[in-house]
CSV table of C-alpha atoms in Angstrom, one decimal:
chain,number,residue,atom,x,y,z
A,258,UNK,CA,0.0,0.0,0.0
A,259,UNK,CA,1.1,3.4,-1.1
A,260,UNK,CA,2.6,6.1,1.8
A,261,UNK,CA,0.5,8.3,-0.3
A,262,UNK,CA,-2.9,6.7,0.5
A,263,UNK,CA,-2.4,6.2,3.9
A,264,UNK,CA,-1.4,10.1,3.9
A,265,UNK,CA,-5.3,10.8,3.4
A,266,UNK,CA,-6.4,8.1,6.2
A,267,UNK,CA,-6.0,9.9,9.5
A,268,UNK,CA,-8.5,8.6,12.5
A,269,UNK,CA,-9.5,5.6,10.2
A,270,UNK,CA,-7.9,2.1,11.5
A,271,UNK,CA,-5.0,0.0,9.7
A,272,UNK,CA,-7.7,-3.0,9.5
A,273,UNK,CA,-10.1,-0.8,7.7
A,274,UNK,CA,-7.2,1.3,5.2
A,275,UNK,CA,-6.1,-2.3,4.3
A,276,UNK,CA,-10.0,-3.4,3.2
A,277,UNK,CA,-10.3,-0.3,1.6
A,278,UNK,CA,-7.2,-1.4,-0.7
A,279,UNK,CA,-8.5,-4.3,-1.3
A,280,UNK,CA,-11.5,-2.8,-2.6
A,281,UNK,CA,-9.9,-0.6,-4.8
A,282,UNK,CA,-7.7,-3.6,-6.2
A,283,UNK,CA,-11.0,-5.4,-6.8
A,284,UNK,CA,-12.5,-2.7,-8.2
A,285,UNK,CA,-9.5,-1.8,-10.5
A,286,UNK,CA,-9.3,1.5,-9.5
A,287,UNK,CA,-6.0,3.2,-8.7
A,288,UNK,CA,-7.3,5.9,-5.6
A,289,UNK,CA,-5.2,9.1,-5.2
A,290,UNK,CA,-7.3,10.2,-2.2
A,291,UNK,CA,-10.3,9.4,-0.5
A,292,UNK,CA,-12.4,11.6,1.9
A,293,UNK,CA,-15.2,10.4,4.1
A,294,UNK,CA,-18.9,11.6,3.4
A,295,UNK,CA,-22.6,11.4,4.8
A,296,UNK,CA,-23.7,7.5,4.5
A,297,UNK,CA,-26.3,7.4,6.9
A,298,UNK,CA,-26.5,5.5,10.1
A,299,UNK,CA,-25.1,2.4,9.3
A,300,UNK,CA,-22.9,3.0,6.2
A,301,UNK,CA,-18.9,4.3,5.9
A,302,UNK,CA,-19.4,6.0,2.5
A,303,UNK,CA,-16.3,7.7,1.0
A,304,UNK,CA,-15.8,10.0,-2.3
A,305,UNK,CA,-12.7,8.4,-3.8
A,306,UNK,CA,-10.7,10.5,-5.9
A,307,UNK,CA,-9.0,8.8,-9.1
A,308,UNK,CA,-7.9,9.5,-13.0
A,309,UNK,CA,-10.6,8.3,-14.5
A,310,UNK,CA,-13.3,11.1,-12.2
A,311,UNK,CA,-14.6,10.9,-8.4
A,312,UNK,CA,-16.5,7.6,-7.4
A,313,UNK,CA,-19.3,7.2,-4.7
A,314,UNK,CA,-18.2,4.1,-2.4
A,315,UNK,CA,-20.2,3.2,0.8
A,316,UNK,CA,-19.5,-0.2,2.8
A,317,UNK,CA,-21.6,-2.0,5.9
A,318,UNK,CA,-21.3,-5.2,8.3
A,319,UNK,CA,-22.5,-7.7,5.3
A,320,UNK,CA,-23.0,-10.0,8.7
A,321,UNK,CA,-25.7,-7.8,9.8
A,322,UNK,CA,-27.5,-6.6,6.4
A,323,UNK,CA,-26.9,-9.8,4.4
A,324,UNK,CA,-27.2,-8.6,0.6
A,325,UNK,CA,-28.1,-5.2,1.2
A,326,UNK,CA,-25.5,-3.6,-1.5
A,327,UNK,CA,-26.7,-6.5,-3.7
A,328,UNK,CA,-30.4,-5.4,-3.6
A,329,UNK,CA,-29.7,-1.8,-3.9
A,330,UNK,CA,-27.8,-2.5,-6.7
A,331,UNK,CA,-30.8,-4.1,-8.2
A,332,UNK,CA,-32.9,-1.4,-7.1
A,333,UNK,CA,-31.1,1.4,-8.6
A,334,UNK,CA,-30.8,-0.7,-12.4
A,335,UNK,CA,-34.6,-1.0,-12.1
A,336,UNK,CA,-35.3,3.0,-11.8
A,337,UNK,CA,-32.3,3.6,-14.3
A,338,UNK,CA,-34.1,0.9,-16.7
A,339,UNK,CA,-37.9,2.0,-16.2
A,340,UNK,CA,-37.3,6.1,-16.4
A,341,UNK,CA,-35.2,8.8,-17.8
A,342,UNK,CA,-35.1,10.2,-13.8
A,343,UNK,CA,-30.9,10.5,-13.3
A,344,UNK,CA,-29.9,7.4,-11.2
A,345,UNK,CA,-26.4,7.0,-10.1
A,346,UNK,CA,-24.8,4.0,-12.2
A,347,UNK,CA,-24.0,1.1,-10.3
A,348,UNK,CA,-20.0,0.0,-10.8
A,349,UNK,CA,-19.6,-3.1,-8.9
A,350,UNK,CA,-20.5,-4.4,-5.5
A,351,UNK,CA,-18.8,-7.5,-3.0
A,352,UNK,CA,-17.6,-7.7,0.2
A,353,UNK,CA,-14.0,-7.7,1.6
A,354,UNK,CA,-13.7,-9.6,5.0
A,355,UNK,CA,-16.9,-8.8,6.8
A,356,UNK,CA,-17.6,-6.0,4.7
A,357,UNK,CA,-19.9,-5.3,2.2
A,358,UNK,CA,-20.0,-2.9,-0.3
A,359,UNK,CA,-21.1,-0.6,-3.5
A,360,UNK,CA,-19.3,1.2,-5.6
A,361,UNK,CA,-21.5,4.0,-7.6
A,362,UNK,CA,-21.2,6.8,-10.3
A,363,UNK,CA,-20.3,9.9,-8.6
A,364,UNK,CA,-22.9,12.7,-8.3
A,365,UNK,CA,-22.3,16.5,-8.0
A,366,UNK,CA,-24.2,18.5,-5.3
A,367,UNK,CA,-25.3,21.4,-8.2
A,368,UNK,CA,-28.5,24.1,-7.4
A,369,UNK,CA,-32.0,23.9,-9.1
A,370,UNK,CA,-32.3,25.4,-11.8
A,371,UNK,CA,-35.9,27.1,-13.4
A,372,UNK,CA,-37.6,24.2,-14.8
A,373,UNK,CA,-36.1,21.4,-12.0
A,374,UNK,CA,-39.6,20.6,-9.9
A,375,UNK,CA,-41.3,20.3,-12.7
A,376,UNK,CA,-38.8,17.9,-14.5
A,377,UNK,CA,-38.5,16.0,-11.4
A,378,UNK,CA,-42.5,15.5,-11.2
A,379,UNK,CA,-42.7,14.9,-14.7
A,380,UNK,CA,-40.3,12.0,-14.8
A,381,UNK,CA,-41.5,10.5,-11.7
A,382,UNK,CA,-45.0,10.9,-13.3
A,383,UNK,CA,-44.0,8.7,-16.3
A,384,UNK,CA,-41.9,5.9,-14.3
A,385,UNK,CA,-45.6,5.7,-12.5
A,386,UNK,CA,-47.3,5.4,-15.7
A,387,UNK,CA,-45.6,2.3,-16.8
A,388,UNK,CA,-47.8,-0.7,-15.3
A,389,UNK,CA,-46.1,-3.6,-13.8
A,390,UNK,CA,-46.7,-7.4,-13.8
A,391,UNK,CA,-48.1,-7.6,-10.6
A,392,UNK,CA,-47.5,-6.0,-6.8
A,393,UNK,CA,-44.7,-7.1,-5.0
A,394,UNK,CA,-41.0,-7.9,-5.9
A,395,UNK,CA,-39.3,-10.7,-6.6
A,396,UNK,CA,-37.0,-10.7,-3.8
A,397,UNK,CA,-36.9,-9.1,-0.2
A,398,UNK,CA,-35.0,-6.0,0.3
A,399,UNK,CA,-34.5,-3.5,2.3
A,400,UNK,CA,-36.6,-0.1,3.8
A,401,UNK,CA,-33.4,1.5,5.7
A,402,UNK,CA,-31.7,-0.9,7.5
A,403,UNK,CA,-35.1,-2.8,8.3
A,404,UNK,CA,-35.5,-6.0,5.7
A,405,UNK,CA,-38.7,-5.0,3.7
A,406,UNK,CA,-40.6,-8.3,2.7
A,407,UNK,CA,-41.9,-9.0,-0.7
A,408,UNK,CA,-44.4,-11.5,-2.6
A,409,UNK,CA,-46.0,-11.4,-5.7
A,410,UNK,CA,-49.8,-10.1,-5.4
A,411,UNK,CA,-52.8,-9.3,-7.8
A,412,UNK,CA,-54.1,-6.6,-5.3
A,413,UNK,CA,-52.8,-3.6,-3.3
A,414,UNK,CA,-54.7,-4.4,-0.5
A,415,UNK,CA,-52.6,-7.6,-0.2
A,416,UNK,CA,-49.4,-6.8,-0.6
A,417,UNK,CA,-50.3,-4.0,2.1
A,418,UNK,CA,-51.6,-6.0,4.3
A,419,UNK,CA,-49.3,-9.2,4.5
A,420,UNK,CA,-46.0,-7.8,3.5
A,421,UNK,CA,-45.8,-4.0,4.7
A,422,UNK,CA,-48.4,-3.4,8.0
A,423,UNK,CA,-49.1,-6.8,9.7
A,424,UNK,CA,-45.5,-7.5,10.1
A,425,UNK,CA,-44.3,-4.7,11.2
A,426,UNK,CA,-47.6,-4.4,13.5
A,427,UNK,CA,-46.8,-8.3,14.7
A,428,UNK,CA,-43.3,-7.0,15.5
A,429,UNK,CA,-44.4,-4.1,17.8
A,430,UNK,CA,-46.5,-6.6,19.7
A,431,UNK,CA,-43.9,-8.9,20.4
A,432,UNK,CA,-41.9,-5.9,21.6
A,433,UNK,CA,-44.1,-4.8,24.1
A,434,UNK,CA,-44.8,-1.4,21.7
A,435,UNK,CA,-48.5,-2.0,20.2
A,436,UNK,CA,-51.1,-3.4,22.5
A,437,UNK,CA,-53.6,-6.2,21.8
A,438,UNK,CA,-56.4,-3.3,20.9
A,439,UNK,CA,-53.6,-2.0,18.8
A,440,UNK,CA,-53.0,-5.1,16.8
A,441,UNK,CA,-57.2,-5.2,15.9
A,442,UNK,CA,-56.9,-1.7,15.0
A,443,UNK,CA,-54.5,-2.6,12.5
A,444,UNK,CA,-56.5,-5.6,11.3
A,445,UNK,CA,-59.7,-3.1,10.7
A,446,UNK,CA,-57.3,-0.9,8.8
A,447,UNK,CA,-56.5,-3.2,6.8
A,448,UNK,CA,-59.5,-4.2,5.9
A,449,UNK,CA,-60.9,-1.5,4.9
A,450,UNK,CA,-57.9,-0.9,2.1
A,451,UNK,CA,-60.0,-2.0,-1.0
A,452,UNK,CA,-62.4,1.1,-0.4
A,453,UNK,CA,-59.3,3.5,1.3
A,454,UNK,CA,-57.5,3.2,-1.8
A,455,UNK,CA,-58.1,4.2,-5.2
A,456,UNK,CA,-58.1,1.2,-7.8
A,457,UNK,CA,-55.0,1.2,-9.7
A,458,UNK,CA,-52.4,-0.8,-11.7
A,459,UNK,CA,-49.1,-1.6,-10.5
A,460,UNK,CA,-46.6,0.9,-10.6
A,461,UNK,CA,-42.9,0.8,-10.1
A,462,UNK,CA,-41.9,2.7,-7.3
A,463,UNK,CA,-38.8,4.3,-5.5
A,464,UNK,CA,-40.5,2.7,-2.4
A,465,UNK,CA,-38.0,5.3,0.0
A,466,UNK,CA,-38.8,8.6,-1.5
A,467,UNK,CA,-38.3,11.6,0.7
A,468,UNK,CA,-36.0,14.5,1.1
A,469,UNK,CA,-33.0,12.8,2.1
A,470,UNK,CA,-32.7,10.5,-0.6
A,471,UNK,CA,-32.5,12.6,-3.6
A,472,UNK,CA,-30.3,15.5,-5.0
A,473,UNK,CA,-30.0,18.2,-7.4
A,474,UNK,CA,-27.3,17.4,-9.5
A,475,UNK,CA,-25.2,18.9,-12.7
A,476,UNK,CA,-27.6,20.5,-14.8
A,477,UNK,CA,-30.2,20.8,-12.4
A,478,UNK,CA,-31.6,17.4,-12.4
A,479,UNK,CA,-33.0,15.6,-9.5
A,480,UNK,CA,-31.3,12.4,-8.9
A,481,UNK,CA,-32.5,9.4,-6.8
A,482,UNK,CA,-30.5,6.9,-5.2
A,483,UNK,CA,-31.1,4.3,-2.1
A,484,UNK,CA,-34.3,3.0,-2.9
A,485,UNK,CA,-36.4,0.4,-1.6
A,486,UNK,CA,-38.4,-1.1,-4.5
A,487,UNK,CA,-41.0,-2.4,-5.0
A,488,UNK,CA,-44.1,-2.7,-7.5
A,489,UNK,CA,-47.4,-0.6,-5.6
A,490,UNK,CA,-49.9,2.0,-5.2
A,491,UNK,CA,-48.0,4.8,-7.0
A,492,UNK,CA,-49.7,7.1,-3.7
A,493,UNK,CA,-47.2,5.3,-1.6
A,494,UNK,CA,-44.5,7.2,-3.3
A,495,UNK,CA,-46.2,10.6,-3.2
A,496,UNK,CA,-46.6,10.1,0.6
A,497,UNK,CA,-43.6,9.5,1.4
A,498,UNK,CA,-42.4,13.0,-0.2
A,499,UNK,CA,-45.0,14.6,1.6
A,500,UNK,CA,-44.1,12.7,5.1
A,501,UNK,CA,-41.0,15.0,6.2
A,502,UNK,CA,-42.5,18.7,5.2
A,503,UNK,CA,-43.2,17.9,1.3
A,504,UNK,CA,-41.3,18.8,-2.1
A,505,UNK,CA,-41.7,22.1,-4.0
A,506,UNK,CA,-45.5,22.6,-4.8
A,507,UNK,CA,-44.0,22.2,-8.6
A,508,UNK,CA,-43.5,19.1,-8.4
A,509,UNK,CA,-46.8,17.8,-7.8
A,510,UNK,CA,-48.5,20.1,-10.1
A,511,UNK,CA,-46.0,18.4,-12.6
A,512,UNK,CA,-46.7,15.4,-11.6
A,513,UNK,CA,-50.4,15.5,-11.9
A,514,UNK,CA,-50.4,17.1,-15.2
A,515,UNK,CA,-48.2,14.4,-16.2
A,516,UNK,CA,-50.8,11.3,-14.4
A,517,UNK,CA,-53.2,13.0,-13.1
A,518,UNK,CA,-53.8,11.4,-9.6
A,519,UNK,CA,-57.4,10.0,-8.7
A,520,UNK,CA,-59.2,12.5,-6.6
A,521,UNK,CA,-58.6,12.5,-2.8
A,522,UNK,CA,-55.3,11.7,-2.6
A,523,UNK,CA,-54.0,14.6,-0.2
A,524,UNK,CA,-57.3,13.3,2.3
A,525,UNK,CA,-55.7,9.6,1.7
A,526,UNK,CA,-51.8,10.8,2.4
A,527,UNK,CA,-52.1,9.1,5.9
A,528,UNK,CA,-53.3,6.2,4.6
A,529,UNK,CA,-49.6,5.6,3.1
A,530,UNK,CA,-47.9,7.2,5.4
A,531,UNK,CA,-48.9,4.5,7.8
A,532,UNK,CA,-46.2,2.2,6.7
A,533,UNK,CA,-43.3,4.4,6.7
A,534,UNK,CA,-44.8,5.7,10.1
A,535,UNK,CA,-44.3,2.1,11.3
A,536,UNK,CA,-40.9,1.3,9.8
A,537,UNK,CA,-39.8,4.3,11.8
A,538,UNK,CA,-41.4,3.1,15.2
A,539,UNK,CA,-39.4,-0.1,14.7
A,540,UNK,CA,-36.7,1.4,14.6
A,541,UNK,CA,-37.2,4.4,16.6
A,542,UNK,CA,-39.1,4.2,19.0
A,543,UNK,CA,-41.2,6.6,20.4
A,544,UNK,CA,-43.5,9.3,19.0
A,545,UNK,CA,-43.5,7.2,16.2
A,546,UNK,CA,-45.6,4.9,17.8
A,547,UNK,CA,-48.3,7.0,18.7
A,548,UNK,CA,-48.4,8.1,14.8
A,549,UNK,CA,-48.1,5.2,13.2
A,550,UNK,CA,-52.0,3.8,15.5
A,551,UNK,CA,-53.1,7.2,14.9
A,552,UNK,CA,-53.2,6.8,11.6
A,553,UNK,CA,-54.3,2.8,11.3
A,554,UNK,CA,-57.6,4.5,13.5
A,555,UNK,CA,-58.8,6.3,10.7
């Protein structure tokens, strides 16, 4: 290993500079310098600077989010495949040791520009558009670092219902979180989905869509990266924007003048905000809690 690299590695450990090599060997990329970024709460994620450009590289404990890289790979190729939205290219994932990792396309922090909201709703609009074989995936994922299960469904209302609430409401129960009154609340909910939920095709979704997972790059384009796909109600993705304070008012009127959305849908936000709700009382905890059987109430 190079004195030079290890110049740029101050407060990292030897065991994790000598991983990092062997990444780049395996990669094939020769790293001049390498600076540590924002990767979320359970990802090291580094800009690595070489001759051929700047490359995005994050890495986890593969022990403790088996394939996670892997499906986020897949994830990412699916939006890229389905839409003209910008999607970082995926360059190659593995693992070194107990590491896991992804190596991605490189993406400028730029401003927006005039026209940016209304490209971004536009584009989503269209990857929406496109109907799917069924609802579901074909593998489970992840939501976050929580594993997000997937089957293959004709309706909404069951892939809501088996794969996104009742788990995450079973969990909570067994955790002492969600009561027994709780638990039937959530069954009512879901009940009720067929007549909560407008009838509509299958639509290929970002499935993680709010603020933090997007960014305005080069040219003004919006950019999405760490998604948690699946095929769905195309609502779920619009709630999520609106979950954490809501995208520019431009990019829903784009949007709708794009696929117009069925009437109702701001009244029905909750309705698919309940799963993200209860994702973050998993994991969080708290105030969460009370949100999440606030909203299965309705």
């Amino acid at each position: 290993m190079s004195g030079r690299l290890f110049k740029y590695t101050a407060g990292y450990s030897i065991f994790i500079v000598m991983h990092l090599q062997k990444i780049f060997d395996e990669c094939g990329l020769a790293v001049r310098q390498y600076d540590r970024v924002r990767g979320g709460d359970i990802n090291e994620a580094f800009c690595l600077h070489t001759s051929d450009g700047n490359f995005f590289l994050k890495l986890n404990d593969g022990a403790l989010y088996p394939r996670m890289f892997e499906r986020e790979a897949e994830g990412l190729d699916a939006l890229r495949n389905n839409s003209i939205l910008k999607v970082p290219q995926v360059i190659q994932y593995g693992g070194a040791a107990h590491y896991q990792y992804l190596l991605l396309e490189w993406l400028d922090k730029e401003r927006p520009v005039a026209n940016t909201w209304e490209q971004f709703g536009t584009e989503l609009a269209l990857l929406h558009k496109k109907e799917q074989p069924f609802f579901g995936w074909e593998t489970d994922n992840y939501i976050g670092r929580l594993p997000q299960l997937n089957r293959q469904y004709y309706t909404w209302s069951e892939l809501y219902t088996h794969c996104r609430i009742m788990p995450l409401v079973s969990r909570l129960y067994g955790e002492g979180a969600f009561s027994s009154n709780d638990v039937k609340t959530a069954e009512h909910f879901c009940s009720r989905l067929n007549e909560l939920f407008p009838d509509e095709k299958p639509a290929l979704l970002h499935g993680d869509l709010w603020g933090g997972n997007y960014l305005i790059t080069t040219g003004g384009l919006a950019a999405l990266f760490d998604p948690a796909v699946y095929y769905g109600h195309r609502e779920m993705d619009i709630g999520m924007t609106k979950l954490f304070g809501g995208f520019n008012q431009q990019f829903y009127g784009a949007y709708n003048a794009a696929c117009p959305l069925e009437k109702g849908w701001e009244k029905r936000l909750p309705f698919t905000q309940a799963y993200p709700l209860l994702v973050h009382a998993v994991l969080f905890g708290g105030h969460y809690v009370r949100s999440a059987v606030e909203i299965l109430r309705i």
